[in-house]
mmCIF file of C-alpha atoms in Angstrom:
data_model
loop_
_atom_site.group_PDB
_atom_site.id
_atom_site.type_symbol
_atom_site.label_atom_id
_atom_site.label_comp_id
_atom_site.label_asym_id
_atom_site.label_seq_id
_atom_site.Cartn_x
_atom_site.Cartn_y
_atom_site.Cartn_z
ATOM 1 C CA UNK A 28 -190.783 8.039 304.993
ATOM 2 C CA UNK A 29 -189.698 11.574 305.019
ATOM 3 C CA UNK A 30 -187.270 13.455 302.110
ATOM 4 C CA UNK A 31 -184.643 13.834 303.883
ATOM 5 C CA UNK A 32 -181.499 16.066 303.677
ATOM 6 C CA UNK A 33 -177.681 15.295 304.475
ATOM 7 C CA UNK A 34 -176.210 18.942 305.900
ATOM 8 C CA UNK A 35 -173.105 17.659 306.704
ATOM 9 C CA UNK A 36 -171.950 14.434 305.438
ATOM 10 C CA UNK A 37 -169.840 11.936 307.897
ATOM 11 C CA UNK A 38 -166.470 13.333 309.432
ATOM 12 C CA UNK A 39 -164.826 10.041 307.779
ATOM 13 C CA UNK A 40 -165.907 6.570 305.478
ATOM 14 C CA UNK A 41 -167.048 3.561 307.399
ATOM 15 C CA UNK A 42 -164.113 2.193 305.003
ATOM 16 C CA UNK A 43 -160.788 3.530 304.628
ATOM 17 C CA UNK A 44 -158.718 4.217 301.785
ATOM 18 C CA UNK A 45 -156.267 1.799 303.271
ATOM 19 C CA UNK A 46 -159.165 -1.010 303.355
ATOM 20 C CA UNK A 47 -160.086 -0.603 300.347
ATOM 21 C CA UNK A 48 -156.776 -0.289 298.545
ATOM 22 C CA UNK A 49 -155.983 -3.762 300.269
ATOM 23 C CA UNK A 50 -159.171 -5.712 299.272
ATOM 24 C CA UNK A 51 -158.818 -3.765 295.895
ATOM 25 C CA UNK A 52 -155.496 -5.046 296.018
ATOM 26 C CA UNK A 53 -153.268 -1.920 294.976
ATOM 27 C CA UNK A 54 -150.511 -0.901 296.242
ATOM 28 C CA UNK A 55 -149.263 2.031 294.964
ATOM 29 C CA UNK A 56 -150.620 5.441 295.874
ATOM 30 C CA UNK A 57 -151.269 6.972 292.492
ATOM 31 C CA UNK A 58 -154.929 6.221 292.097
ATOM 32 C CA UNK A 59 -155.759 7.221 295.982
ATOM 33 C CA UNK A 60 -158.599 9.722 294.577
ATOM 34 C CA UNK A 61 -159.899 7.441 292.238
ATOM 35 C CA UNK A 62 -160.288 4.402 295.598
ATOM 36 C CA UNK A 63 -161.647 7.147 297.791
ATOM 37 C CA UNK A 64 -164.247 8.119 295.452
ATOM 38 C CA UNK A 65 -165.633 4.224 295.132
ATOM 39 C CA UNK A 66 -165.604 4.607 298.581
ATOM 40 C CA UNK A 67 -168.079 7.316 298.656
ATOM 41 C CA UNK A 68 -169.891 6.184 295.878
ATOM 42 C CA UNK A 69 -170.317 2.380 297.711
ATOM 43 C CA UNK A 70 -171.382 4.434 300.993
ATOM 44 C CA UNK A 71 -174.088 6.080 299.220
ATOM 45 C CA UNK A 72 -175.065 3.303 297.221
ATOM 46 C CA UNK A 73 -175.476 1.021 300.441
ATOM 47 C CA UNK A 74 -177.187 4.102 302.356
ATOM 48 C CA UNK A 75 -179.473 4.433 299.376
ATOM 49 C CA UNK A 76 -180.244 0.708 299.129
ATOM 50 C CA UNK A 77 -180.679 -0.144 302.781
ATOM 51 C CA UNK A 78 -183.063 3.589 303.413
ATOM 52 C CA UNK A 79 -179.689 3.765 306.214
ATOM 53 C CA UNK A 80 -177.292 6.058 307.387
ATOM 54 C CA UNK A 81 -173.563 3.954 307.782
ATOM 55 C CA UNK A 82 -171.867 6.483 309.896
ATOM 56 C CA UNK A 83 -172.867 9.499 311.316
ATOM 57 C CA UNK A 84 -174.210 12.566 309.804
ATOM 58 C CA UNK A 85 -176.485 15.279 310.324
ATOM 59 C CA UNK A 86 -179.749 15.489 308.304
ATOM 60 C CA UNK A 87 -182.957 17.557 307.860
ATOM 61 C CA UNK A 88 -186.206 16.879 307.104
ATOM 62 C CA UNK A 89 -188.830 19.746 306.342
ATOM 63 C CA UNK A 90 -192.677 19.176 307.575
ATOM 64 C CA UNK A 91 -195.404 21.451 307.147
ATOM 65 C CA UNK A 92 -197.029 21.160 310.285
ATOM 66 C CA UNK A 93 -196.684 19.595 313.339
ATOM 67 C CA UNK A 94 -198.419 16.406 312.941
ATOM 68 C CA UNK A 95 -201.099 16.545 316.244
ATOM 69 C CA UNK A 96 -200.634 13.495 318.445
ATOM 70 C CA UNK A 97 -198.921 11.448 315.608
ATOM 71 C CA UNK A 98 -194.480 10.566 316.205
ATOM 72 C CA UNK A 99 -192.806 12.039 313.218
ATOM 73 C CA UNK A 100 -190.758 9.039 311.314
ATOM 74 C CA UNK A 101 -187.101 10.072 310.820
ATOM 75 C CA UNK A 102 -185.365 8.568 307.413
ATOM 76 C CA UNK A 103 -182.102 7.498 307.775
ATOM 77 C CA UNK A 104 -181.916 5.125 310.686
ATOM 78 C CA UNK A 105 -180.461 4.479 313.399
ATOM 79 C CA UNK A 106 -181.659 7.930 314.739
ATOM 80 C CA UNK A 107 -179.422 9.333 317.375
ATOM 81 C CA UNK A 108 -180.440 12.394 318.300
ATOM 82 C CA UNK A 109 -182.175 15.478 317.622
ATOM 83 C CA UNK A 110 -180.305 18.414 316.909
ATOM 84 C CA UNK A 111 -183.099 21.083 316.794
ATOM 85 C CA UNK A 112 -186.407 21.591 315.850
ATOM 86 C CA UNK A 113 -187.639 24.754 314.397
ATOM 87 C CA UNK A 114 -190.545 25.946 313.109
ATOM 88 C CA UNK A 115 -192.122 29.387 311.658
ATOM 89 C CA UNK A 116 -194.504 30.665 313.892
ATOM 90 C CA UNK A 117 -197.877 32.531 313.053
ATOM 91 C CA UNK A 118 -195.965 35.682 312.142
ATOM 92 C CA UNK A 119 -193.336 34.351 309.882
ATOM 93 C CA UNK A 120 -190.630 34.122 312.300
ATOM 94 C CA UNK A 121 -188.147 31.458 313.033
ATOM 95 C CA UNK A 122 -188.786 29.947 316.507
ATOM 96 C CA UNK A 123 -186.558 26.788 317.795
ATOM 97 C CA UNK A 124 -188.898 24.076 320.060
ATOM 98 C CA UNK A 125 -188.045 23.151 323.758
ATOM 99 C CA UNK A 126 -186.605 19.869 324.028
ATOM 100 C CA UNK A 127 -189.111 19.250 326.761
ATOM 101 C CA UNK A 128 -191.990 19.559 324.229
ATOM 102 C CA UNK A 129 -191.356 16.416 323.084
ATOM 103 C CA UNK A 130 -189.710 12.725 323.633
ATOM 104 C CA UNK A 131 -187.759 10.716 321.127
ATOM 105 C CA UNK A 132 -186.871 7.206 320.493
ATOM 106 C CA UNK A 133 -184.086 6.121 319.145
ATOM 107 C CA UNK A 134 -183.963 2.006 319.449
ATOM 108 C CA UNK A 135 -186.717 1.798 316.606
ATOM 109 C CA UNK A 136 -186.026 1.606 312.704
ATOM 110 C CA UNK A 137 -187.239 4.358 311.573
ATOM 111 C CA UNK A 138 -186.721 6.645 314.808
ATOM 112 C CA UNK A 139 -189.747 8.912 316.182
ATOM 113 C CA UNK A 140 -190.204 12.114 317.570
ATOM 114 C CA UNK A 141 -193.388 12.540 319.534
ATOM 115 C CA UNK A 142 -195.150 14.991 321.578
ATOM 116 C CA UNK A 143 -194.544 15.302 325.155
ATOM 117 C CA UNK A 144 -197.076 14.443 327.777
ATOM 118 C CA UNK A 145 -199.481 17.308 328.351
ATOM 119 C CA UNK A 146 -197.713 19.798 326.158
ATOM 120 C CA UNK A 147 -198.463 21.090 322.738
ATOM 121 C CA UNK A 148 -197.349 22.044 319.334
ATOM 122 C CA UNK A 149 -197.294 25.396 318.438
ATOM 123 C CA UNK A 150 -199.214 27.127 315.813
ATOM 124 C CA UNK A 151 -197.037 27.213 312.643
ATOM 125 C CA UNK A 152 -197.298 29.860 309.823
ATOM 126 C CA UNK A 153 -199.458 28.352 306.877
ATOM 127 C CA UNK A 154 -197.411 27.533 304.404
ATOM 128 C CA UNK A 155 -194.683 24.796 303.011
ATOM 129 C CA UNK A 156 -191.882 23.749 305.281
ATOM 130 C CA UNK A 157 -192.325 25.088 308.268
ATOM 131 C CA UNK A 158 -190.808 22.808 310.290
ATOM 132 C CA UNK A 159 -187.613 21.401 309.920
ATOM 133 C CA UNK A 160 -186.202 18.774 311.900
ATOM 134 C CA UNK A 161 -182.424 18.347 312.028
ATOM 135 C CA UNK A 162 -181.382 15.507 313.357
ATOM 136 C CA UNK A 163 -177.766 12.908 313.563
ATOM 137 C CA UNK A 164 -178.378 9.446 311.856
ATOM 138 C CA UNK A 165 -175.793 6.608 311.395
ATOM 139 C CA UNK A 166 -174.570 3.761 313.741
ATOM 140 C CA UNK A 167 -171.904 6.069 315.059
ATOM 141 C CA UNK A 168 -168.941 8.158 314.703
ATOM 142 C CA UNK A 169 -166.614 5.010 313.984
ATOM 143 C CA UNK A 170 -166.100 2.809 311.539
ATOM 144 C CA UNK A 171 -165.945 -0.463 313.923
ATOM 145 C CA UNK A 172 -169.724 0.653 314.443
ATOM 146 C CA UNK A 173 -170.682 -0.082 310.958
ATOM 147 C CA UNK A 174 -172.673 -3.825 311.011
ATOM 148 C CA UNK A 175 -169.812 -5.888 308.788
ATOM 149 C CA UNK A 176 -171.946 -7.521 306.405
ATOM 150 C CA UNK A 177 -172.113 -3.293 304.755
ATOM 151 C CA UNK A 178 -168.437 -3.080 305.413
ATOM 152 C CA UNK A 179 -168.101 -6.269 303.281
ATOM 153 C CA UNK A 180 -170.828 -5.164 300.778
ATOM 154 C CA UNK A 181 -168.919 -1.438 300.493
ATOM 155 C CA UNK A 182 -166.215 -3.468 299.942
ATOM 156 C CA UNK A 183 -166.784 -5.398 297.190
ATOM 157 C CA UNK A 184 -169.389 -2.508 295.546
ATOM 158 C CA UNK A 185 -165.364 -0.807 295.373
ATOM 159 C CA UNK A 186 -164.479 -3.772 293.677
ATOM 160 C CA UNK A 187 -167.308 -3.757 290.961
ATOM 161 C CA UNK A 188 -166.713 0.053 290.030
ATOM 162 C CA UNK A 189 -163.642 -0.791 289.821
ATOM 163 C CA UNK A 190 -163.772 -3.599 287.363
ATOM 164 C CA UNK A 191 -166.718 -1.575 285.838
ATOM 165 C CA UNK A 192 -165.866 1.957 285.256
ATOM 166 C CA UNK A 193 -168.114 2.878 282.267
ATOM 167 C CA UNK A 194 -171.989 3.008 283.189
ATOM 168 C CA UNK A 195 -172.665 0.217 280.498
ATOM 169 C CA UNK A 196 -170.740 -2.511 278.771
ATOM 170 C CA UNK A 197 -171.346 -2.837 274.787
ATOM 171 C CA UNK A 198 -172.219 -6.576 274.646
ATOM 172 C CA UNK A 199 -172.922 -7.687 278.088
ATOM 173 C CA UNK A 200 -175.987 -7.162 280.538
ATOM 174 C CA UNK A 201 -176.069 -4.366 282.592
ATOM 175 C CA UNK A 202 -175.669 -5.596 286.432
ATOM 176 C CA UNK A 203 -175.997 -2.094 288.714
ATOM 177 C CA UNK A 204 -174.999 -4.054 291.797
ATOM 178 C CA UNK A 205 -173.654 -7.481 292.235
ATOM 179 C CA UNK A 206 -175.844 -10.297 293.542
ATOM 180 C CA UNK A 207 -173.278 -10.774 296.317
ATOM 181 C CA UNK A 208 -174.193 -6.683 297.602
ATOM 182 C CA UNK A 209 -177.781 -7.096 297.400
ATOM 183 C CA UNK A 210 -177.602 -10.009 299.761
ATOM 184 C CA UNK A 211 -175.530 -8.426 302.893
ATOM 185 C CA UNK A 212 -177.555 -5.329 302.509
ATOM 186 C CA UNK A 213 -181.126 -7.712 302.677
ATOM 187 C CA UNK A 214 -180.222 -8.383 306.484
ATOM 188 C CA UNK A 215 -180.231 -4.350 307.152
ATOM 189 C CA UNK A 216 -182.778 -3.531 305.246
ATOM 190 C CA UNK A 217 -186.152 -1.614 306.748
ATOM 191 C CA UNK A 218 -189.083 -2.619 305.875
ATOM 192 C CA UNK A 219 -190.014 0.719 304.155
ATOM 193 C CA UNK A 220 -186.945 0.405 301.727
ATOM 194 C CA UNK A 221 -187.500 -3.006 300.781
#
């Protein structure tokens, strides 16, 4: 799949603080940064595991060339939507592509972006990057969206960084993520990240 490129992360965590803080069980509020940042760092974790995006965000992805009569895989599935497409043209300069140059589906893991019936792809400048795709990814804007087997394995990733704050214990094997996360992400997983 593609490098891809989160422009603007998700308005809000597929978990809240309030979640977590429960499951974590705490109760006060004095460590609310430190539960909000195992938050993040379980999203990511699970998003870099599972080759998914949890909620959504906007992403790029930088080609360069149009790819003929071949669909352009998106990372970061579920696709939902292209944003824009843009391209440089021959002379250097930044052109955006008609939506009605090309179709998109998003119901597949990875989603594609192909081109239209009896249209064509214009001539790009010759050089790296010249196309950039910007796209939303994620199984929507709210957390019930989220499948609840990640929920769950955000959940208790929050729990293991908590337990575990340095990066290795002296004396003990190193165990990145538990047993118990691997398995609830397995059922997401693409093929491609596997």
């Amino acid at each position: 799949m593609l490098p891809r490129k989160v422009i603007a992360g998700p308005a809000q965590e597929p978990l809240t603080l309030e979640e977590a803080k429960r499951f974590l069980r705490i109760t006060s509020d004095a460590e609310d940064d430190v539960v909000a940042a195992l938050v993040a760092a379980a999203r990511k974790r699970i998003e870099r595991g599972t080759e998914l995006a949890l909620i959504t965000q906007t992403v790029e992805v930088k080609l360069d060339g149009f790819w003929g009569s071949c669909a352009i895989e998106l990372p970061m599935p579920p696709f939902q939507e292209v944003v824009s497409i843009q391209y440089l043209d021959g002379n250097g300069v930044l052109q955006t592509l008609l939506a009605d140059t090309y179709k998109v589906s998003t119901h597949r893991r990875p989603g594609r972006v192909w081109l239209a019936s009896g249209k064509s792809w214009p001539a790009t400048k010759d050089e790296r990057e010249a196309v950039t795709v910007t796209f939303k990814a994620g199984f929507g804007d709210d957390p019930a969206d989220v499948p609840p087997n990640l929920i769950h394995a955000m959940r208790m990733l929050c729990a293991h960084y908590d337990r575990h704050r340095e990066a290795v214990l002296a004396g003990e094997a190193p165990q990145l993520v538990p047993e118990g996360v691997e398995a609830l992400m397995a059922g997401e997983r693409i093929p491609e990240a596997a």
